Coordinates of C-alpha atoms in Angstrom, one line a residue:
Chain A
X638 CA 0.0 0.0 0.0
X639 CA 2.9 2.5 0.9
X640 CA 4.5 1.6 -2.6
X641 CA 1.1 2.5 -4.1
X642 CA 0.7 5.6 -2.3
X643 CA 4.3 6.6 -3.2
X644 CA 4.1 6.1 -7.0
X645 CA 0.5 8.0 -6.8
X646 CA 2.1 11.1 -4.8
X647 CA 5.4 11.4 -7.4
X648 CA 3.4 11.8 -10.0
X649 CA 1.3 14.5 -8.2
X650 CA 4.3 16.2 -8.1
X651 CA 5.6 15.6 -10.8
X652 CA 2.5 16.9 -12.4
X653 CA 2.6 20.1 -9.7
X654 CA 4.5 22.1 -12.7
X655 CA 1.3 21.7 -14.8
X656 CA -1.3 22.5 -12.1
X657 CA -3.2 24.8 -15.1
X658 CA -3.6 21.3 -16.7
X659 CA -7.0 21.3 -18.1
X660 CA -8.2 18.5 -15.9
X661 CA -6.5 16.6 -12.9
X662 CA -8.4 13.9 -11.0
X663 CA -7.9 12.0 -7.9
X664 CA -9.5 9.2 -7.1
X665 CA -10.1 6.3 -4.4
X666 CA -10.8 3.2 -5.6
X667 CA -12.4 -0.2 -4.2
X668 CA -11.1 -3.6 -6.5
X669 CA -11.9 -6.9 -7.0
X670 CA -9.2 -9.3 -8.3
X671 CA -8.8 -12.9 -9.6
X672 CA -5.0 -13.8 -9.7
X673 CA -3.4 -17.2 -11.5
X674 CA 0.0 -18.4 -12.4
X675 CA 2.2 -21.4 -13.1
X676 CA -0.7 -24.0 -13.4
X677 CA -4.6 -24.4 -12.8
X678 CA -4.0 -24.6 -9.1
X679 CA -2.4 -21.8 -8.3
X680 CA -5.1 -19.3 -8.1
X681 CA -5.9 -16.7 -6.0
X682 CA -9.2 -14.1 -5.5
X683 CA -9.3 -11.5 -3.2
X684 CA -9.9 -7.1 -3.3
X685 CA -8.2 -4.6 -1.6
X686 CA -7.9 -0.4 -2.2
X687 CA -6.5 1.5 -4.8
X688 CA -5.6 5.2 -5.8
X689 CA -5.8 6.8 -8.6
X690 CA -4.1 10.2 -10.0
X691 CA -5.7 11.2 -13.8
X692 CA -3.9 14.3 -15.9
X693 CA -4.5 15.8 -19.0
X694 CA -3.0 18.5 -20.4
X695 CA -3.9 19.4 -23.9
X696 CA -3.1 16.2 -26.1
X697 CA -0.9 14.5 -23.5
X698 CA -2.0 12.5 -20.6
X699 CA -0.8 10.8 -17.6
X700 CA -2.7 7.8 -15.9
X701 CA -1.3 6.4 -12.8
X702 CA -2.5 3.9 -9.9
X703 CA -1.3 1.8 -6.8
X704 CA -3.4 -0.8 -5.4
X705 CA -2.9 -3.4 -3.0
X706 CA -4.8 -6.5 -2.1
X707 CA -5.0 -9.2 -0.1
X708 CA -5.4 -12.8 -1.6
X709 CA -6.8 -16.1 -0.9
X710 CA -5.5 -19.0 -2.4
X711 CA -8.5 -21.1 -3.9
X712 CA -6.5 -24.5 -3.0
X713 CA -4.8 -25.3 0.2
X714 CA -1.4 -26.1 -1.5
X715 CA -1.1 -22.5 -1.5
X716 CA -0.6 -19.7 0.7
X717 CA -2.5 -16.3 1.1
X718 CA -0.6 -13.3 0.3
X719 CA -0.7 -9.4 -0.2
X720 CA -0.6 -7.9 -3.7
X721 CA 1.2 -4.7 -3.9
X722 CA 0.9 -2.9 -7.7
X723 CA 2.0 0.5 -9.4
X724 CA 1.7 1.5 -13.0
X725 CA 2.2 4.4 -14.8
X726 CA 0.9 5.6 -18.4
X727 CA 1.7 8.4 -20.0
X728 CA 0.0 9.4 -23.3
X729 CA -0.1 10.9 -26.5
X730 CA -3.6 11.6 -28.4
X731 CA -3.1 11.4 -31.6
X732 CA -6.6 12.4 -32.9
X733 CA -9.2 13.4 -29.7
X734 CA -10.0 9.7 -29.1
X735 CA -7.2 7.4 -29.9
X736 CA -3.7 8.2 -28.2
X737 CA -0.6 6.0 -28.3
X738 CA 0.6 4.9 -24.5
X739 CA 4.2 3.9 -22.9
X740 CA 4.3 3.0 -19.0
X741 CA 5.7 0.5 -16.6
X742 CA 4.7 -1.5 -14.0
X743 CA 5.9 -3.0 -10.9
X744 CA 4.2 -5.5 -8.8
X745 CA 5.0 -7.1 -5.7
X746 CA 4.1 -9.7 -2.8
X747 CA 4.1 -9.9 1.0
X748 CA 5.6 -12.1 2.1
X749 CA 8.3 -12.6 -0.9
X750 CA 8.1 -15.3 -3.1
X751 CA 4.7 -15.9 -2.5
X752 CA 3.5 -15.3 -6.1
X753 CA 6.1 -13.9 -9.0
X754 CA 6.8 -10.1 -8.6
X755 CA 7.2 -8.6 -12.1
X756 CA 8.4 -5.4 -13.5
X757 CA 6.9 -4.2 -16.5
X758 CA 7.2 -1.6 -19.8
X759 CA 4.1 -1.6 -21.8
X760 CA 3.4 0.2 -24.9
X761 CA -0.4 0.9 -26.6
X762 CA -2.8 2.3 -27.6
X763 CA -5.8 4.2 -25.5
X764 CA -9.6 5.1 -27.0
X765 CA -10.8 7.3 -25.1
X766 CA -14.8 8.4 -26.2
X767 CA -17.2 11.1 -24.4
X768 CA -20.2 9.2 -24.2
X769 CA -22.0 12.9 -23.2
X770 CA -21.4 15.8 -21.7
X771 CA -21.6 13.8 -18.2
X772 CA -19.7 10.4 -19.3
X773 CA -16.8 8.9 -20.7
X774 CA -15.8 5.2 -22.1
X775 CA -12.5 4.1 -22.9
X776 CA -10.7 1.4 -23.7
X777 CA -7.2 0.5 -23.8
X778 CA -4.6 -2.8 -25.3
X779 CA -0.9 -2.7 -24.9
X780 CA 2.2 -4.8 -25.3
X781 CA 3.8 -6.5 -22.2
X782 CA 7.8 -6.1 -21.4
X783 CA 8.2 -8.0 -18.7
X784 CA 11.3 -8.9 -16.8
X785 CA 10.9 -11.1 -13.6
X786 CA 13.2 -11.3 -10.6
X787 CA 13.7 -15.2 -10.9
X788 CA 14.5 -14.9 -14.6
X789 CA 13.1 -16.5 -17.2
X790 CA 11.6 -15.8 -21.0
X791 CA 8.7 -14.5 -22.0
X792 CA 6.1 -15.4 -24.6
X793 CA 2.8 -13.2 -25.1
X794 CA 2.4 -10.8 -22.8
X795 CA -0.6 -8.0 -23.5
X796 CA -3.3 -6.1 -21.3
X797 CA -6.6 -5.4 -21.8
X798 CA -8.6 -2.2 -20.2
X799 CA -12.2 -1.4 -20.0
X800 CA -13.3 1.5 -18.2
X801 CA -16.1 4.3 -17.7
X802 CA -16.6 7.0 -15.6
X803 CA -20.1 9.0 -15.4
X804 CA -20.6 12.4 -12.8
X805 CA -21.8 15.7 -13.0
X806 CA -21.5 18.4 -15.9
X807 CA -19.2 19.9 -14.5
X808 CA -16.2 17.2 -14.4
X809 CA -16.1 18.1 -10.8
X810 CA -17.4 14.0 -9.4
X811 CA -17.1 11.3 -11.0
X812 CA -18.1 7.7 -10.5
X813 CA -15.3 5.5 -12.4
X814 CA -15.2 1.6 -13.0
X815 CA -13.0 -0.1 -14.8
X816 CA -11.7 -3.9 -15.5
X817 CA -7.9 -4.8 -16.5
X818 CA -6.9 -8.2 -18.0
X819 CA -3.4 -8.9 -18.2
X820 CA -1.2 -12.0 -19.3
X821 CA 1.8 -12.7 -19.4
X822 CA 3.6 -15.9 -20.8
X823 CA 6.7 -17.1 -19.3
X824 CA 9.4 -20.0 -20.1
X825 CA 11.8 -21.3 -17.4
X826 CA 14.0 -24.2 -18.5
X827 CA 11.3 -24.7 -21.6
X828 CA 8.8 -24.9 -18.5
X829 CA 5.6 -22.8 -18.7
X830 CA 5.0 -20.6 -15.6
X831 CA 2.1 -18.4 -17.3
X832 CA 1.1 -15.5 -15.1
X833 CA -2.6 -14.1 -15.3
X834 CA -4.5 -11.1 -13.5
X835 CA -8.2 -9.9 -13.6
X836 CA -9.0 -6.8 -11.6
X837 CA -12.2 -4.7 -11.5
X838 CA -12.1 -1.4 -9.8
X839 CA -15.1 0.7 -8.5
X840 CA -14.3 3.9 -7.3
X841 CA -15.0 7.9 -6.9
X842 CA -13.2 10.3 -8.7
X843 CA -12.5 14.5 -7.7
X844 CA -11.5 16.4 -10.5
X845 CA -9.6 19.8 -10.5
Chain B
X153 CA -82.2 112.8 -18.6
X154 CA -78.4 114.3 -19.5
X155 CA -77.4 111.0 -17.4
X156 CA -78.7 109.1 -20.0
X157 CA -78.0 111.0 -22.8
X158 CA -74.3 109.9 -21.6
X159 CA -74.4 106.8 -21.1
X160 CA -75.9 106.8 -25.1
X161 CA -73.1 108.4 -26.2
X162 CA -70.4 106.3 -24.3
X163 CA -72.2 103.4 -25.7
X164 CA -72.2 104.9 -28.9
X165 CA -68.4 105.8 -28.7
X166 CA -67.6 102.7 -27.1
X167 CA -69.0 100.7 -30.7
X168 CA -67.6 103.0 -32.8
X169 CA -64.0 101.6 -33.1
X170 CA -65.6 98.2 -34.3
X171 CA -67.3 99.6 -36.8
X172 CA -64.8 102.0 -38.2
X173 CA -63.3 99.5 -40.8
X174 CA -66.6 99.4 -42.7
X175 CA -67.2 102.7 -43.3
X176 CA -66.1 105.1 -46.5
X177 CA -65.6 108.3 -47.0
X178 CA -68.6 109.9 -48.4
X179 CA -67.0 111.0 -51.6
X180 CA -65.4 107.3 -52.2
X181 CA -69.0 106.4 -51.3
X182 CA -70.8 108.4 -53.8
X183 CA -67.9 107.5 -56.4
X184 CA -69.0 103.5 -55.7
X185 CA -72.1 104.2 -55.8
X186 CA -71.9 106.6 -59.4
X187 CA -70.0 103.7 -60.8
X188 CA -72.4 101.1 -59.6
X189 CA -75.2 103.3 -61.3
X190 CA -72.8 103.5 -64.4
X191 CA -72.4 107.1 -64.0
X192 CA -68.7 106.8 -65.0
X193 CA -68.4 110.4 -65.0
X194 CA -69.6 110.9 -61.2
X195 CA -67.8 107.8 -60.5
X196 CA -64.3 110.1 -61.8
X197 CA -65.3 113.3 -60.4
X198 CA -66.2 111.8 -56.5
X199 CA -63.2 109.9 -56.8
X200 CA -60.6 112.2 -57.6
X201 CA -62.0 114.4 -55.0
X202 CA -62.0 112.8 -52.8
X203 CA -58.1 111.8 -53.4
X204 CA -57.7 115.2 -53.1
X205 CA -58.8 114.8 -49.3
X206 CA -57.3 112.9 -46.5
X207 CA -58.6 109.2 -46.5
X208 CA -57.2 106.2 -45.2
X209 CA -55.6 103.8 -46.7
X210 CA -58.4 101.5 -47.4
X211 CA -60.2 104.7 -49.2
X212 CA -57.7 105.8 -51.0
X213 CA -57.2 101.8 -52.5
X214 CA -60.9 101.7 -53.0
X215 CA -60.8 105.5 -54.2
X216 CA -58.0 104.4 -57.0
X217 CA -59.6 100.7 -57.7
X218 CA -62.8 102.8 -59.3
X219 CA -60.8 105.0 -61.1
X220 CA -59.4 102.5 -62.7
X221 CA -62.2 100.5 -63.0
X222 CA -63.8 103.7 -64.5
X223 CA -61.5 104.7 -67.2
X224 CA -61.1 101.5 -68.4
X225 CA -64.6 101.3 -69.2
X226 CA -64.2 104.6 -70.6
X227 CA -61.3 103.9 -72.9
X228 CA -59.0 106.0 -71.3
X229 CA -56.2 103.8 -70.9
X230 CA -53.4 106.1 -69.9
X231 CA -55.6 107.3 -66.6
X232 CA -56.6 103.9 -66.2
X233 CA -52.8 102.6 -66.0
X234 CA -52.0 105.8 -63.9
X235 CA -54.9 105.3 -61.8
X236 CA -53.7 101.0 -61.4
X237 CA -49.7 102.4 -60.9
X238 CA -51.1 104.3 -57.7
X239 CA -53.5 101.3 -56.4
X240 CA -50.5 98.8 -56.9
X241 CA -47.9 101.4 -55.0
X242 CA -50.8 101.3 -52.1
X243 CA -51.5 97.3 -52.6
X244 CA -49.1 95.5 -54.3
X245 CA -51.1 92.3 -53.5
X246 CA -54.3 93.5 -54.6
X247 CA -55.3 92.3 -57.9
X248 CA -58.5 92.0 -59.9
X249 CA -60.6 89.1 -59.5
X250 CA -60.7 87.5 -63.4
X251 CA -63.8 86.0 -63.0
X252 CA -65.6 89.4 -62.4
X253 CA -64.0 92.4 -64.0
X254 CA -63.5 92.4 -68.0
X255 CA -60.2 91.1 -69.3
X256 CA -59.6 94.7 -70.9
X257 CA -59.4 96.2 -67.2
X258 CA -57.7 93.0 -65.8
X259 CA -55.0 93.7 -69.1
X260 CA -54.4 97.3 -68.2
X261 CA -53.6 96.8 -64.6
X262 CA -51.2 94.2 -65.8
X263 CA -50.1 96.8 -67.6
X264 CA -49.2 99.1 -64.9
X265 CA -47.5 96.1 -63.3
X266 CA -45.3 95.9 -65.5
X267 CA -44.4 99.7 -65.3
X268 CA -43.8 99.7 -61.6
X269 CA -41.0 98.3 -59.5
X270 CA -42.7 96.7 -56.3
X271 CA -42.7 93.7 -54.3
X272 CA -45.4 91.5 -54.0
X273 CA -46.4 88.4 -51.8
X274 CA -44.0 88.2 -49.5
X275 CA -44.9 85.0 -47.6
X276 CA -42.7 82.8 -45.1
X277 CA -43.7 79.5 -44.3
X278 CA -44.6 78.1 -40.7
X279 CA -42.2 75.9 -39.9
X280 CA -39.8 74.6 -37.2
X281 CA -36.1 73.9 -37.8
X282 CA -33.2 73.2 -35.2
X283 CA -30.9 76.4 -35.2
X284 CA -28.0 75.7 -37.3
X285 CA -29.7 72.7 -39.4
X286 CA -32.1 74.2 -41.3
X287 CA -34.1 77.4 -43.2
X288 CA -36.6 79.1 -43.5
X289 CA -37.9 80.0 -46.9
X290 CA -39.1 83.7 -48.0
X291 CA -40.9 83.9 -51.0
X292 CA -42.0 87.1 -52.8
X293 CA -42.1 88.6 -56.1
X294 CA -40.9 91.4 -58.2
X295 CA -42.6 92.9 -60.8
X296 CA -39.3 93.8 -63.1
X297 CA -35.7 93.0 -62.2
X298 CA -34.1 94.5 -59.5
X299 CA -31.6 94.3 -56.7
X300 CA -33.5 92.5 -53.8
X301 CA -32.3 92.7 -50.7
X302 CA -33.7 90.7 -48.0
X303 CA -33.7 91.5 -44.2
X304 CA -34.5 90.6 -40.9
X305 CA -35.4 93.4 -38.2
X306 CA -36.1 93.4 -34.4
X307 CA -34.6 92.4 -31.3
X308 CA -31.8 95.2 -31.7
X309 CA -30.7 93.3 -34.9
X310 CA -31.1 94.4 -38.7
X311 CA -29.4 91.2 -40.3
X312 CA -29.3 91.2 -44.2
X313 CA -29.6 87.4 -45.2
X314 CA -30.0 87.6 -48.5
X315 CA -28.8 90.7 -51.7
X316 CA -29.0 89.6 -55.3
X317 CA -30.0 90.3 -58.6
X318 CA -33.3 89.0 -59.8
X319 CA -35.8 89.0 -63.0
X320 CA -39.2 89.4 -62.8
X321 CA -40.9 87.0 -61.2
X322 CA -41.2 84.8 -58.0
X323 CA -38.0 84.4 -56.2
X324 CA -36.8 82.3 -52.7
X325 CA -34.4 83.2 -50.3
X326 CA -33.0 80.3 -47.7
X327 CA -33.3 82.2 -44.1
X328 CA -30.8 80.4 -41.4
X329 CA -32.5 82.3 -38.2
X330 CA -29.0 82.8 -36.2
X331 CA -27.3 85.7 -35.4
X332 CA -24.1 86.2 -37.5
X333 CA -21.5 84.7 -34.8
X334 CA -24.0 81.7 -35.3
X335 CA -26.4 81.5 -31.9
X336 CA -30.0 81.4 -32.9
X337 CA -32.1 84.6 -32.8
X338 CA -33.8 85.3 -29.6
X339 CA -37.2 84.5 -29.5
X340 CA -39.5 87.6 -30.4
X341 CA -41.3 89.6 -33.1
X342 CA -39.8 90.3 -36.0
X343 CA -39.8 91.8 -39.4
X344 CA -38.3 90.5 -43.1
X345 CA -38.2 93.1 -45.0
X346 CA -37.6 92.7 -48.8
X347 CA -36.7 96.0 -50.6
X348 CA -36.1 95.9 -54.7
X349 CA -33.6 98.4 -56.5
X350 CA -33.5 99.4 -59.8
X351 CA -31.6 102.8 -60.1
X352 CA -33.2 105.4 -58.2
X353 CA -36.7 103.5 -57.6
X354 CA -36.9 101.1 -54.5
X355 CA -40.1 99.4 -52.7
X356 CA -40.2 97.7 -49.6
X357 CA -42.2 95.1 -48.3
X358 CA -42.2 94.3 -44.8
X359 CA -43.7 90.8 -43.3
X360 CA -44.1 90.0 -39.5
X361 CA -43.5 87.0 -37.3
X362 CA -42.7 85.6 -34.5
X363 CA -39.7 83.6 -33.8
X364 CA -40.1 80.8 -30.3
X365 CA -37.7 78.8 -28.9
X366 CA -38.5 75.2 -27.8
X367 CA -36.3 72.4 -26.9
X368 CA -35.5 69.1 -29.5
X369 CA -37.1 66.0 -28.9
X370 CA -34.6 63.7 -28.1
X371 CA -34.6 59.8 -29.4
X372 CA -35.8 56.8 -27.8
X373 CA -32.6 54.1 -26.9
X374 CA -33.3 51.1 -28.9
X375 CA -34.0 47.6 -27.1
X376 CA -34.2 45.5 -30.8
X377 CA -33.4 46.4 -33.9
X378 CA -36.4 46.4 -36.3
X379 CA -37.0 43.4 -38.4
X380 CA -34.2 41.2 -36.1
X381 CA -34.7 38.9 -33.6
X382 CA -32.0 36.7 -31.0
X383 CA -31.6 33.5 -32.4
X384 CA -31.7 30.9 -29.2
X385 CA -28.1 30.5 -28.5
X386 CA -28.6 26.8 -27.1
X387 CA -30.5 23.9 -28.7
X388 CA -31.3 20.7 -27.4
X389 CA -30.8 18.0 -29.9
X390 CA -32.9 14.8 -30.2
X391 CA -32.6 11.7 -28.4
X392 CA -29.5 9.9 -29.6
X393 CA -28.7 6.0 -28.6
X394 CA -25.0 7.2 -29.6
X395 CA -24.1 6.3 -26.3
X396 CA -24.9 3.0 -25.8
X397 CA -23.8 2.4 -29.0
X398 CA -20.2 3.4 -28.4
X399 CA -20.6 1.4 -24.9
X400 CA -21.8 -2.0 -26.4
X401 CA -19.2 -1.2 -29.1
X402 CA -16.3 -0.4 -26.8
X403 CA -17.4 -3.5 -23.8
X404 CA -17.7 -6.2 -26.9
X405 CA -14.4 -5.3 -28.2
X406 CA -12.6 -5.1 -24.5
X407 CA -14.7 -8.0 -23.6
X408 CA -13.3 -10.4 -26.6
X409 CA -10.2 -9.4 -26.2
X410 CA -9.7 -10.5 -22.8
X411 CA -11.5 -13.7 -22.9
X412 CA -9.0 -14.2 -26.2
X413 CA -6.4 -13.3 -24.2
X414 CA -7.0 -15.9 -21.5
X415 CA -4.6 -18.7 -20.9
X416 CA -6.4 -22.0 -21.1
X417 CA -3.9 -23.9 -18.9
X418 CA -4.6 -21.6 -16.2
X419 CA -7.8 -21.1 -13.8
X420 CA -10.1 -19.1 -15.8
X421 CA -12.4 -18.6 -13.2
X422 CA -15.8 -17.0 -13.3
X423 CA -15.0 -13.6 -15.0
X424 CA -16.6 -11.9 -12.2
X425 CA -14.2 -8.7 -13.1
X426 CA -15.4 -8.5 -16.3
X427 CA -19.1 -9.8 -15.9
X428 CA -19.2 -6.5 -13.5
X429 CA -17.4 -4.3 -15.3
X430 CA -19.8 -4.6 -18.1
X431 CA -22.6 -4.5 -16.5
X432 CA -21.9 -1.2 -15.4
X433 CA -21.0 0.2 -18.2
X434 CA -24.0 -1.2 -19.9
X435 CA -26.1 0.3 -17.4
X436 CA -24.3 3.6 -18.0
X437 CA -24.8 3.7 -21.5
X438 CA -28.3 2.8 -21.1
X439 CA -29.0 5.5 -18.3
X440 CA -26.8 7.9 -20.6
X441 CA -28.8 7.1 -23.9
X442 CA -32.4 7.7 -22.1
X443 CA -31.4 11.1 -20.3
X444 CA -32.5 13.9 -22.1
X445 CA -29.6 15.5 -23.7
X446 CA -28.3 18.4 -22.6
X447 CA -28.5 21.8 -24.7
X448 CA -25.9 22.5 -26.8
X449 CA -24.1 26.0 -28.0
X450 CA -25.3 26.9 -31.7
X451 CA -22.2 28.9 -33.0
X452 CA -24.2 30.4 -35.8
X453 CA -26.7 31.5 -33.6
X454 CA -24.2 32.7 -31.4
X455 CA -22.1 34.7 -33.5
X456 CA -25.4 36.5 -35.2
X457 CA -26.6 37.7 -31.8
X458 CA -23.1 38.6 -31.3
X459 CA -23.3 40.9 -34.1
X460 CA -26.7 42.0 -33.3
X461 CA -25.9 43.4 -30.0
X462 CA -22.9 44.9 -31.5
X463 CA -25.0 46.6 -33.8
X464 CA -27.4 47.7 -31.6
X465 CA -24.9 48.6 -28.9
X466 CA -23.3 51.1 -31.7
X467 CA -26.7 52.5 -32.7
X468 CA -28.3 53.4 -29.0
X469 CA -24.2 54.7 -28.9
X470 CA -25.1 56.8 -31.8
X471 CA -28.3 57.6 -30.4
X472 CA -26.8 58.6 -27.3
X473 CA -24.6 60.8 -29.1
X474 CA -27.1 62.6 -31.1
X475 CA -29.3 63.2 -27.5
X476 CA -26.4 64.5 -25.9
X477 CA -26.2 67.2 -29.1
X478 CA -29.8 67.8 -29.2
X479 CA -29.9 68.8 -25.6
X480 CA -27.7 71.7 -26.8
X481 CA -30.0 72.1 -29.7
X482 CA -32.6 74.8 -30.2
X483 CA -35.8 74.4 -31.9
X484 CA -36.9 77.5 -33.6
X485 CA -40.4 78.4 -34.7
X486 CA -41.2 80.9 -37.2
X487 CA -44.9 81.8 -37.6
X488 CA -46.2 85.0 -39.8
X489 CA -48.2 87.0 -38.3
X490 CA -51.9 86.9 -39.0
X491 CA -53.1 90.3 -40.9
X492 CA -49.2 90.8 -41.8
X493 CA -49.1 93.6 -44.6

């Protein structure tokens, strides 16, 4: 959670410089997960908290989030553990709706070892589409770069995003859901040790 | 009895006055009356006796008019035109009515017309005009040409506006009633006198008015210009299912992709995420897609009543402009005086 927190409050100041940004939102997030790797019985479900920090300024744009959540394992070979996640996107719209993305990622566990911590550069694209004056859709695919701490090659490795957020005219409130898919295919010793994540987040956003 | 005898004659005297303008001289009388009688040579002898006494000026006109009359029935043009020269000096204005006296008469007094240097209906129109902006128009005539000078007497002034040459005929001078540094006259009575030279002969005519002062009306500010109305700035458009278009679009698409994306050898799960996810944004799109749209900014509409209230902004500017210099404006009325010579 302190990870989280601490990637979310760089970027706010990070972002201080542009505080006339056209918009900047903060938000607090509840989540749902589903987490899998190695084989069918290593799976985990479990929710936690998340935090949100939204700028964009002109045609450029900065998404980033931290979560953390607690798991339990769906078998009794495994062990509960704590999820701790950051990730950054920044992007560039190249027409109003579609923008082109680059950001990394870095997610841990507690205790170690638990489940694989990964580190992450992704690169993709973002549609983002006003639904009206009060809502917004978007939907986002990248490319997966991982690198793990136990080593190790990696096959296909992709995200999915799904999101909307609906509030008042004014941009002020916002209620915001959205649902990430990732995968990400890994080789050790010709072995497959596949890693798979499904979050949903529910949340409120303040905008500035 | 002598009480009453005085009271009759105060009544008497008192009437008197009124009925002054009716009576004749008994000579001009009995010369009326010879003529009416035909007795053309009674009508000359009363007549020029009684030109020989002291009449008024109605007499004497009336006393001239049958001489005239009087030798032109008698074929004596000469003292016909003489006796027409003096009745014109006396009246320029007078003229005989066509439809009663023979055209031979009617000929020879246009005949001393022509022989005489006077100036004839001098008129000025009633009018009102702001000092400065406007004039006032004199109209007489002369009976041959002459030097006409026109002028303007009273209230301490004696302003020639107008000196020129003109033939015989009517003629118009353009009065601008203002002093000569340029303030308008002050209001009063006053006299335009038009007086014709030709050599040593001159008439005058004199005219009298009255000059007032009022203040200009000022303008009313506009609140619309005539013939333009505000288009509405903000429309609302019709329903559209856009919405929930773009969301089933943009769920279906996200929706595939992660179920294609999912790795078969691990636990897949119930999609709860995603089943959620969805549903919300269905619901979203739904609730989105039935609210009534919001009003949106028409840019034409916009940029005409833009350039409407520009325009009227610039007019009621203009309008306050011309207030503020018709408050300093004066309003002059000029009005002949009834029974004017």
């Amino acid at each position: 959670m302190s990870r989280a927190l601490t990637v979310a409050l760089a970027f706010g100041v990070l972002c201080a410089g542009s505080a006339e940004a056209q918009t900047i939102r903060v938000g607090l997030s509840g989540l749902g997960m589903s987490y899998a790797e190695t084989n069918e019985s290593r799976s985990w479900d479990g929710g936690g908290g998340a935090a949100s920090l939204v700028v964009r300024l002109g045609r450029f744009g900065l998404d980033a989030y931290g979560f953390t959540a607690k798991l339990k394992a769906d078998s009794s070979n495994v062990s509960d553990f704590d999820m701790l996640q950051g990730d950054v996107r920044a992007s560039f719209f190249i027409v109003p709706v579609i923008a082109v993305e680059l950001g990394f990622g870095r997610r841990a566990t507690d205790p170690d070892f638990a489940a694989q911590d990964v580190g992450l550069w992704r690169f993709g694209i973002l549609s983002e589409m006003p639904l009206t004056r009060l809502g917004i859709i978007w939907i986002r695919g990248a490319y997966l770069a991982p690198r793990f701490e136990g080593g190790g090659d990696v096959g296909l490795s992709a995200e999915v995003g799904l999101g909307i957020a609906v509030g008042t005219a004014n941009g002020r409130f916002r209620v915001r859901a959205d649902y990430e898919f990732q995968r990400i295919d890994r080789k050790v010793d010709n072995q497959d040790v596949p890693l798979q994540m499904s979050l949903a987040k529910l949340g409120l956003e303040v905008g500035f | 009895m002598i009480r009453r005898v005085i009271v009759a004659g105060a009544l008497l005297i008192a009437l008197t006055p009124a009925t002054l303008p009716a009576q004749e001289h008994p000579l001009v009388r009995r010369a009326q009356q010879a003529y009416d009688a035909l007795d053309f040579t009674g009508a000359i002898r009363n007549a020029s006796a009684a030109l020989q006494q002291r009449l008024t000026r109605a007499d004497r006109i009336l006393a001239y008019e049958l001489l005239g009359f009087t030798y032109g029935a008698l074929d004596s043009t000469r003292q016909a035109v003489e006796a027409f020269r003096q009745l014109i000096f006396l009246d320029p204005d007078r003229e005989p009515d066509v439809e009663r006296v023979s055209p031979r008469i009617t000929s020879l007094y246009a005949s001393a017309l022509g022989q005489v240097l006077v100036v004839r209906r001098l008129t000025v129109d009633s009018t009102s005009i702001i000092a400065g902006q406007g004039f006032v128009r004199v109209r007489f005539e002369v009976t041959r040409a002459a030097r006409a000078v026109t002028r303007v007497v009273g209230g301490g002034l004696d302003l020639v506006i107008d000196s020129t040459l003109v033939v015989a005929g009517e003629t118009q001078v353009l009065w601008d009633p203002v002093t000569v540094s340029g303030d308008p006259l002050a209001p009063g009575t006053y006299q335009v006198v038009v007086t014709a030279f030709e050599g040593s002969n001159q008439f005058g005519a004199p005219l009298d008015l009255t000059l007032s002062h009022s203040s200009v009306d000022t303008l009313a500010h506009l609140t619309s210009l005539p013939g333009y109305t505000e288009q509405p700035e903000y429309e609302t458009p019709g329903r559209s299912w856009q919405p929930l278009g773009v969301v089933l679009l943009s769920t279906g698409l996200a929706a595939g992709a992660a179920v294609a994306l999912e790795n078969p050898n691990l636990e897949i799960g119930e999609r709860k995420e995603l089943a959620g996810v969805s549903l919300l944004t269905l619901i979203a799109g739904v609730a989105l897609s039935l609210k009534k749209p919001d009003p949106v900014p028409v840019e034409a509409n916009i940029l005409y009543n833009q350039l409407l209230r520009e325009e009227l902004a610039r007019r009621n500017a203009d309008i306050a402009r011309q207030n503020q210099e018709r408050r300093r404006q004066v309003m002059l009325t000029v009005t002949p005086l009834e029974g004017a010579p």
